[in-house]
């Protein structure tokens, strides 16, 4: 009965991993690259590096926006973003001959180092990993659901694998890797050893992946996790019949208001008003390590300076908290470059584990097929001999 049970779990483990092996392996590989996509950009593109040989003071977001507006007088700036300290900032704008353009500007020197009008390597890898570049329609993508479903596959493979691998905890204190006992033994030892040492990583990827699946269902059903920023009341507009109305609150004023509200606030994503009734949307990070770079938010009325709404980890509900801690845990940004390296290494191990699992399955399948062919051939020969003997009699 115990052997039958082990066989059942082994077959179940295979079914969790093998039918969609190619997709699973591809998602693991693209996710691993996505973890260090910014660093790969830094290595391969000198224009992305925020060099500061003269130890200059970092310029503020309003100063960087002003530089872009001075360089392109007819530009309409919509968004400004900051990344890691070793990467340049980005200012997104539109112009008469430049739709949806990104200006990469060194926050120390104020120099515009690159103008990009296409998709970036980071955006491409994140999109490829998250939804396999499937199109989005009505707030959902088939590719996004397919990638999120890999969390179920991963969790199922982890559970069944631990059931099969008896006393798996011994691999922590007595790791076994037999290199001189043939290909099958090496693959098996590598697969089991990698799986045990990656348990924490598999659990983390499974949980965050399941959250992304829940999030996709909410998006698909038009359930808002974050409330929409309110519009300015028409009665608050300072409208003069002879002049174009100009809001009295500038972006530097709005940032000061946000800083007064959250003293540890560091802006990472700024959206400028698109029309007279729009607001300053200021998002950033603070003292909470496990929350993403958009966990703090202040919506400032450009006409009155009033904070129309705010966001902070202390005031988030359960869904909002999950939404803002999922990415740092999934991509390993909680500790900067060092945790990214750890996530990258375990991503490589996870990708390798899916490959060794498939190789083990392929080896068993080929042997089983050859065995069946040999058995069938032997039976045919026996039947022919028996028939010949019958004919002689």
Coordinates of C-alpha atoms in Angstrom, one line a residue:
X1 CA 0.0 0.0 0.0
X2 CA 2.9 2.3 0.8
X3 CA 4.5 1.7 -2.6
X4 CA 1.1 2.4 -4.3
X5 CA 0.9 5.7 -2.4
X6 CA 4.5 6.7 -3.3
X7 CA 3.7 6.0 -7.0
X8 CA 0.6 8.1 -6.8
X9 CA 2.4 11.1 -5.4
X10 CA 5.3 10.7 -7.9
X11 CA 2.8 10.7 -10.8
X12 CA 1.0 13.6 -9.3
X13 CA 4.3 15.5 -9.0
X14 CA 5.0 14.8 -12.6
X15 CA 1.6 16.0 -13.7
X16 CA 2.0 19.3 -11.8
X17 CA 5.3 19.9 -13.6
X18 CA 5.4 18.3 -17.0
X19 CA 2.4 19.1 -19.2
X20 CA 3.2 22.8 -19.3
X21 CA 6.9 22.5 -18.7
X22 CA 8.0 24.8 -21.5
X23 CA 5.7 27.7 -20.2
X24 CA 6.8 27.1 -16.6
X25 CA 10.5 27.1 -17.5
X26 CA 10.1 30.2 -19.7
X27 CA 8.3 32.1 -16.9
X28 CA 11.1 31.2 -14.4
X29 CA 13.8 32.3 -16.9
X30 CA 12.1 35.6 -17.8
X31 CA 11.4 36.3 -14.1
X32 CA 15.0 35.7 -13.3
X33 CA 16.2 38.2 -15.9
X34 CA 13.5 40.7 -14.8
X35 CA 14.9 40.7 -11.3
X36 CA 18.2 42.3 -12.6
X37 CA 16.8 44.0 -15.6
X38 CA 17.7 47.4 -14.3
X39 CA 21.2 46.3 -13.5
X40 CA 21.6 44.7 -17.0
X41 CA 20.5 48.0 -18.5
X42 CA 23.1 49.8 -16.4
X43 CA 25.8 47.3 -17.7
X44 CA 24.8 47.5 -21.3
X45 CA 23.7 51.1 -21.8
X46 CA 26.1 53.9 -20.6
X47 CA 23.3 56.4 -21.0
X48 CA 21.4 54.8 -18.2
X49 CA 24.1 55.4 -15.6
X50 CA 23.8 58.3 -13.1
X51 CA 27.5 59.1 -12.9
X52 CA 28.5 61.7 -10.4
X53 CA 32.3 62.2 -10.5
X54 CA 32.1 65.7 -9.0
X55 CA 29.9 64.6 -6.0
X56 CA 27.2 67.1 -7.0
X57 CA 24.0 67.4 -5.0
X58 CA 21.0 65.5 -6.5
X59 CA 18.6 67.8 -8.3
X60 CA 14.9 67.8 -7.4
X61 CA 12.1 66.4 -9.7
X62 CA 10.9 70.0 -10.5
X63 CA 14.4 71.0 -11.6
X64 CA 14.6 68.0 -13.9
X65 CA 11.2 68.7 -15.4
X66 CA 12.2 72.3 -15.9
X67 CA 15.4 71.1 -17.8
X68 CA 13.2 69.0 -20.1
X69 CA 10.7 71.9 -20.7
X70 CA 13.6 74.2 -21.4
X71 CA 15.1 71.8 -24.0
X72 CA 11.7 71.1 -25.6
X73 CA 9.7 74.3 -25.1
X74 CA 6.5 72.9 -26.6
X75 CA 6.6 69.6 -24.6
X76 CA 3.9 68.6 -22.3
X77 CA 5.4 66.7 -19.3
X78 CA 3.1 64.2 -17.6
X79 CA 5.2 61.9 -15.4
X80 CA 8.6 62.0 -13.7
X81 CA 10.1 58.9 -12.1
X82 CA 13.2 58.0 -10.1
X83 CA 14.9 54.6 -9.7
X84 CA 17.9 53.3 -8.0
X85 CA 20.6 55.9 -7.1
X86 CA 22.9 54.5 -9.8
X87 CA 20.3 54.9 -12.6
X88 CA 19.2 58.1 -14.2
X89 CA 15.7 59.5 -13.7
X90 CA 13.0 59.5 -16.3
X91 CA 10.7 62.3 -17.5
X92 CA 7.9 61.3 -19.8
X93 CA 6.5 63.9 -22.1
X94 CA 4.7 64.5 -25.4
X95 CA 5.7 66.9 -28.1
X96 CA 4.5 67.8 -31.6
X97 CA 6.9 65.3 -33.1
X98 CA 7.5 63.1 -30.1
X99 CA 4.5 61.1 -28.8
X100 CA 5.1 59.2 -25.6
X101 CA 8.7 60.1 -25.2
X102 CA 11.0 59.3 -22.3
X103 CA 13.9 61.6 -21.4
X104 CA 16.5 59.9 -19.3
X105 CA 18.2 62.7 -17.3
X106 CA 21.1 62.5 -14.9
X107 CA 19.8 63.8 -11.6
X108 CA 23.2 65.0 -10.6
X109 CA 24.5 66.8 -13.7
X110 CA 21.1 67.7 -15.2
X111 CA 22.2 66.3 -18.6
X112 CA 19.6 64.6 -20.8
X113 CA 21.6 61.4 -21.6
X114 CA 19.0 59.7 -23.9
X115 CA 15.6 60.2 -25.5
X116 CA 13.6 57.0 -25.9
X117 CA 10.4 56.7 -28.0
X118 CA 10.2 52.9 -27.9
X119 CA 9.8 50.1 -25.4
X120 CA 12.7 49.7 -22.9
X121 CA 14.5 46.5 -22.0
X122 CA 13.0 46.6 -18.5
X123 CA 9.5 47.1 -19.7
X124 CA 9.9 44.4 -22.3
X125 CA 11.2 41.8 -19.8
X126 CA 8.6 42.6 -17.2
X127 CA 5.8 42.4 -19.8
X128 CA 7.2 39.2 -21.2
X129 CA 7.4 37.7 -17.8
X130 CA 4.0 38.9 -16.4
X131 CA 1.7 38.3 -19.4
X132 CA 3.8 36.8 -22.2
X133 CA 3.0 39.8 -24.3
X134 CA -0.6 38.6 -24.8
X135 CA -2.9 41.6 -25.6
X136 CA -5.1 43.2 -22.9
X137 CA -8.8 43.4 -23.4
X138 CA -11.5 44.6 -21.0
X139 CA -9.0 44.7 -18.1
X140 CA -7.7 41.2 -18.5
X141 CA -5.1 39.2 -20.5
X142 CA -5.1 35.5 -21.2
X143 CA -1.3 35.6 -20.8
X144 CA -1.5 37.2 -17.4
X145 CA -3.9 34.4 -16.2
X146 CA -1.6 31.8 -17.7
X147 CA 1.5 33.1 -15.9
X148 CA -0.4 33.5 -12.6
X149 CA -1.6 29.9 -12.9
X150 CA 2.0 28.8 -12.7
X151 CA 1.8 29.6 -9.0
X152 CA -0.6 26.7 -8.6
X153 CA 1.7 24.4 -10.6
X154 CA 4.7 25.5 -8.5
X155 CA 2.9 25.0 -5.2
X156 CA 1.6 21.6 -6.3
X157 CA 5.0 20.5 -7.4
X158 CA 6.5 21.7 -4.1
X159 CA 4.0 19.8 -1.9
X160 CA 4.1 16.5 -3.9
X161 CA 7.9 16.8 -4.2
X162 CA 8.3 17.0 -0.4
X163 CA 5.9 14.0 0.1
X164 CA 8.0 11.9 -2.3
X165 CA 11.4 13.0 -0.9
X166 CA 11.4 11.3 2.5
X167 CA 13.3 13.0 5.3
X168 CA 14.0 15.9 3.0
X169 CA 15.4 18.1 5.9
X170 CA 18.5 16.0 5.9
X171 CA 19.6 17.8 2.7
X172 CA 20.3 20.9 4.8
X173 CA 22.8 19.1 7.0
X174 CA 23.9 16.2 4.8
X175 CA 23.7 17.4 1.2
X176 CA 24.2 14.5 -1.2
X177 CA 25.5 15.0 -4.7
X178 CA 26.9 11.9 -6.3
X179 CA 28.9 12.9 -9.4
X180 CA 30.4 9.5 -10.3
X181 CA 27.3 7.3 -10.5
X182 CA 25.9 8.2 -13.9
X183 CA 23.7 10.8 -15.4
X184 CA 20.5 9.6 -13.8
X185 CA 21.9 9.8 -10.3
X186 CA 23.5 13.3 -10.9
X187 CA 20.2 14.7 -12.2
X188 CA 18.2 13.2 -9.4
X189 CA 20.5 14.6 -6.7
X190 CA 20.7 18.0 -8.3
X191 CA 16.9 18.2 -8.6
X192 CA 16.2 17.1 -5.0
X193 CA 19.0 19.2 -3.5
X194 CA 18.0 22.4 -5.4
X195 CA 14.3 21.8 -4.5
X196 CA 15.0 21.5 -0.8
X197 CA 17.3 24.5 -0.6
X198 CA 14.8 26.5 -2.6
X199 CA 11.7 25.7 -0.4
X200 CA 11.5 29.3 1.0
X201 CA 11.8 30.7 -2.5
X202 CA 9.2 28.4 -4.0
X203 CA 6.8 29.2 -1.2
X204 CA 7.4 33.0 -1.7
X205 CA 6.9 32.8 -5.5
X206 CA 3.8 30.6 -5.1
X207 CA 2.1 33.0 -2.6
X208 CA 2.9 36.1 -4.5
X209 CA 1.8 34.4 -7.7
X210 CA -1.5 33.4 -6.2
X211 CA -2.0 37.0 -5.1
X212 CA -1.4 38.2 -8.7
X213 CA -4.0 35.7 -9.8
X214 CA -6.5 37.1 -7.3
X215 CA -5.6 40.6 -8.5
X216 CA -6.2 39.6 -12.1
X217 CA -9.7 38.4 -11.1
X218 CA -10.4 41.7 -9.3
X219 CA -9.2 43.7 -12.3
X220 CA -11.3 41.6 -14.7
X221 CA -14.4 42.2 -12.6
X222 CA -13.6 45.9 -12.3
X223 CA -13.0 45.8 -8.5
X224 CA -10.8 48.7 -7.5
X225 CA -8.1 48.0 -4.9
X226 CA -7.1 51.6 -4.7
X227 CA -9.7 54.4 -4.8
X228 CA -9.6 56.7 -7.8
X229 CA -8.1 60.1 -7.2
X230 CA -10.8 62.7 -6.9
X231 CA -11.3 65.6 -9.3
X232 CA -11.1 69.2 -8.3
X233 CA -14.6 70.8 -7.9
X234 CA -15.4 73.2 -10.7
X235 CA -16.3 75.8 -8.1
X236 CA -12.7 75.9 -6.9
X237 CA -11.3 77.0 -10.2
X238 CA -9.9 80.5 -10.4
X239 CA -11.3 81.3 -13.8
X240 CA -10.9 84.7 -15.4
X241 CA -12.7 85.3 -18.7
X242 CA -9.7 87.1 -20.2
X243 CA -6.9 84.8 -19.2
X244 CA -6.1 81.1 -19.1
X245 CA -6.4 80.0 -15.5
X246 CA -3.2 79.1 -13.7
X247 CA -3.2 77.0 -10.6
X248 CA -1.4 78.8 -7.7
X249 CA 0.1 75.7 -6.2
X250 CA 3.2 74.6 -8.1
X251 CA 4.9 71.2 -8.1
X252 CA 7.6 72.3 -5.5
X253 CA 4.7 73.5 -3.3
X254 CA 3.0 70.1 -3.6
X255 CA 6.1 68.3 -2.7
X256 CA 6.6 70.4 0.4
X257 CA 3.0 69.7 1.4
X258 CA 3.7 65.9 0.9
X259 CA 6.8 66.2 3.0
X260 CA 4.9 67.9 5.8
X261 CA 2.4 65.1 5.7
X262 CA 5.0 62.3 5.6
X263 CA 8.4 63.5 6.9
X264 CA 10.1 60.4 5.5
X265 CA 8.5 60.7 2.1
X266 CA 10.8 60.2 -0.9
X267 CA 9.1 60.8 -4.2
X268 CA 9.6 58.2 -6.9
X269 CA 6.6 58.7 -9.2
X270 CA 5.0 62.1 -9.9
X271 CA 2.0 62.7 -12.2
X272 CA 1.3 66.3 -13.2
X273 CA -2.2 67.6 -13.7
X274 CA -3.5 66.9 -17.2
X275 CA -6.3 69.5 -17.1
X276 CA -7.7 72.2 -14.9
X277 CA -9.6 69.8 -12.6
X278 CA -6.8 67.3 -12.2
X279 CA -4.5 67.1 -9.2
X280 CA -0.8 66.5 -8.4
X281 CA -0.4 62.7 -7.8
X282 CA 2.8 62.2 -5.7
X283 CA 3.8 58.7 -4.9
X284 CA 6.9 57.5 -3.1
X285 CA 8.5 55.3 -0.4
X286 CA 9.1 55.7 3.3
X287 CA 10.3 53.8 6.3
X288 CA 8.5 50.5 5.6
X289 CA 11.0 48.1 4.0
X290 CA 8.7 45.5 2.7
X291 CA 6.4 48.0 0.9
X292 CA 7.1 49.1 -2.7
X293 CA 8.2 52.5 -4.0
X294 CA 4.5 53.6 -4.4
X295 CA 3.3 52.8 -0.9
X296 CA 3.0 56.4 0.1
X297 CA 0.8 58.7 -1.9
X298 CA -0.5 62.3 -1.6
X299 CA -3.1 63.8 -3.9
X300 CA -2.7 67.6 -3.8
X301 CA -5.3 70.1 -5.1
X302 CA -3.4 72.5 -7.3
X303 CA -5.8 75.4 -6.6
X304 CA -6.1 75.2 -2.8
X305 CA -3.1 73.1 -1.7
X306 CA -5.5 70.8 0.2
X307 CA -4.6 67.1 0.4
X308 CA -7.6 65.5 -1.4
X309 CA -6.5 61.9 -0.4
X310 CA -3.5 60.1 0.9
X311 CA -2.0 56.6 1.1
X312 CA 0.3 55.1 3.6
X313 CA 1.0 51.5 4.9
X314 CA -0.5 52.4 8.2
X315 CA -3.9 53.1 6.7
X316 CA -4.1 50.3 4.1
X317 CA -6.6 47.6 4.1
X318 CA -5.7 43.9 3.5
X319 CA -6.0 44.0 -0.3
X320 CA -4.0 47.2 -0.5
X321 CA -1.3 45.9 1.7
X322 CA -0.9 42.7 -0.4
X323 CA -0.8 44.9 -3.5
X324 CA 2.1 46.9 -2.2
X325 CA 4.2 44.1 -0.7
X326 CA 3.8 41.6 -3.5
X327 CA 6.3 43.1 -6.0
X328 CA 9.2 43.7 -3.5
X329 CA 8.8 40.1 -2.3
X330 CA 8.4 38.7 -5.8
X331 CA 11.3 40.6 -7.4
X332 CA 13.5 40.9 -4.4
X333 CA 13.8 44.7 -4.1
X334 CA 13.4 44.8 -0.3
X335 CA 17.1 45.1 0.3
X336 CA 18.4 46.7 -2.9
X337 CA 21.0 45.2 -5.0
X338 CA 22.0 42.5 -2.5
X339 CA 18.5 40.9 -2.3
X340 CA 18.2 41.2 -6.0
X341 CA 21.4 39.1 -6.4
X342 CA 19.9 36.5 -4.0
X343 CA 16.6 36.4 -5.9
X344 CA 18.5 36.1 -9.2
X345 CA 20.6 33.1 -8.0
X346 CA 17.6 31.3 -6.7
X347 CA 15.7 32.1 -9.9
X348 CA 18.6 30.4 -11.8
X349 CA 18.3 27.4 -9.5
X350 CA 14.5 27.3 -10.0
X351 CA 14.9 27.4 -13.8
X352 CA 17.6 24.7 -13.6
X353 CA 15.4 22.6 -11.4
X354 CA 12.6 22.7 -14.0
X355 CA 15.1 21.6 -16.7
X356 CA 16.6 18.7 -14.6
X357 CA 13.0 17.6 -13.8
X358 CA 12.2 17.4 -17.5
X359 CA 15.4 15.6 -18.3
X360 CA 14.7 13.0 -15.6
X361 CA 11.2 12.6 -17.0
X362 CA 12.5 12.3 -20.5
X363 CA 15.1 9.7 -19.5
X364 CA 12.4 7.6 -17.8
X365 CA 10.0 8.0 -20.7
X366 CA 12.6 6.9 -23.3
X367 CA 13.6 3.9 -21.1
X368 CA 9.9 2.9 -20.6
X369 CA 9.2 3.2 -24.3
X370 CA 12.2 1.1 -25.2
X371 CA 11.2 -1.4 -22.5
X372 CA 7.7 -1.6 -23.9
X373 CA 9.0 -2.0 -27.5
X374 CA 11.4 -4.8 -26.3
X375 CA 8.6 -6.5 -24.4
X376 CA 6.2 -6.3 -27.4
X377 CA 8.9 -7.6 -29.7
X378 CA 9.6 -10.5 -27.4
X379 CA 5.9 -11.4 -27.2
X380 CA 5.6 -11.3 -31.0
X381 CA 8.6 -13.6 -31.4
X382 CA 7.2 -16.0 -28.8
X383 CA 3.8 -15.9 -30.6
X384 CA 5.5 -16.6 -33.9
X385 CA 7.5 -19.6 -32.5
X386 CA 4.3 -21.0 -30.8
X387 CA 2.4 -20.6 -34.1
X388 CA 5.2 -22.4 -36.1
X389 CA 5.1 -25.3 -33.6
X390 CA 1.4 -25.5 -33.9
X391 CA 1.7 -25.7 -37.7
X392 CA 4.3 -28.5 -37.5
X393 CA 2.0 -30.6 -35.3

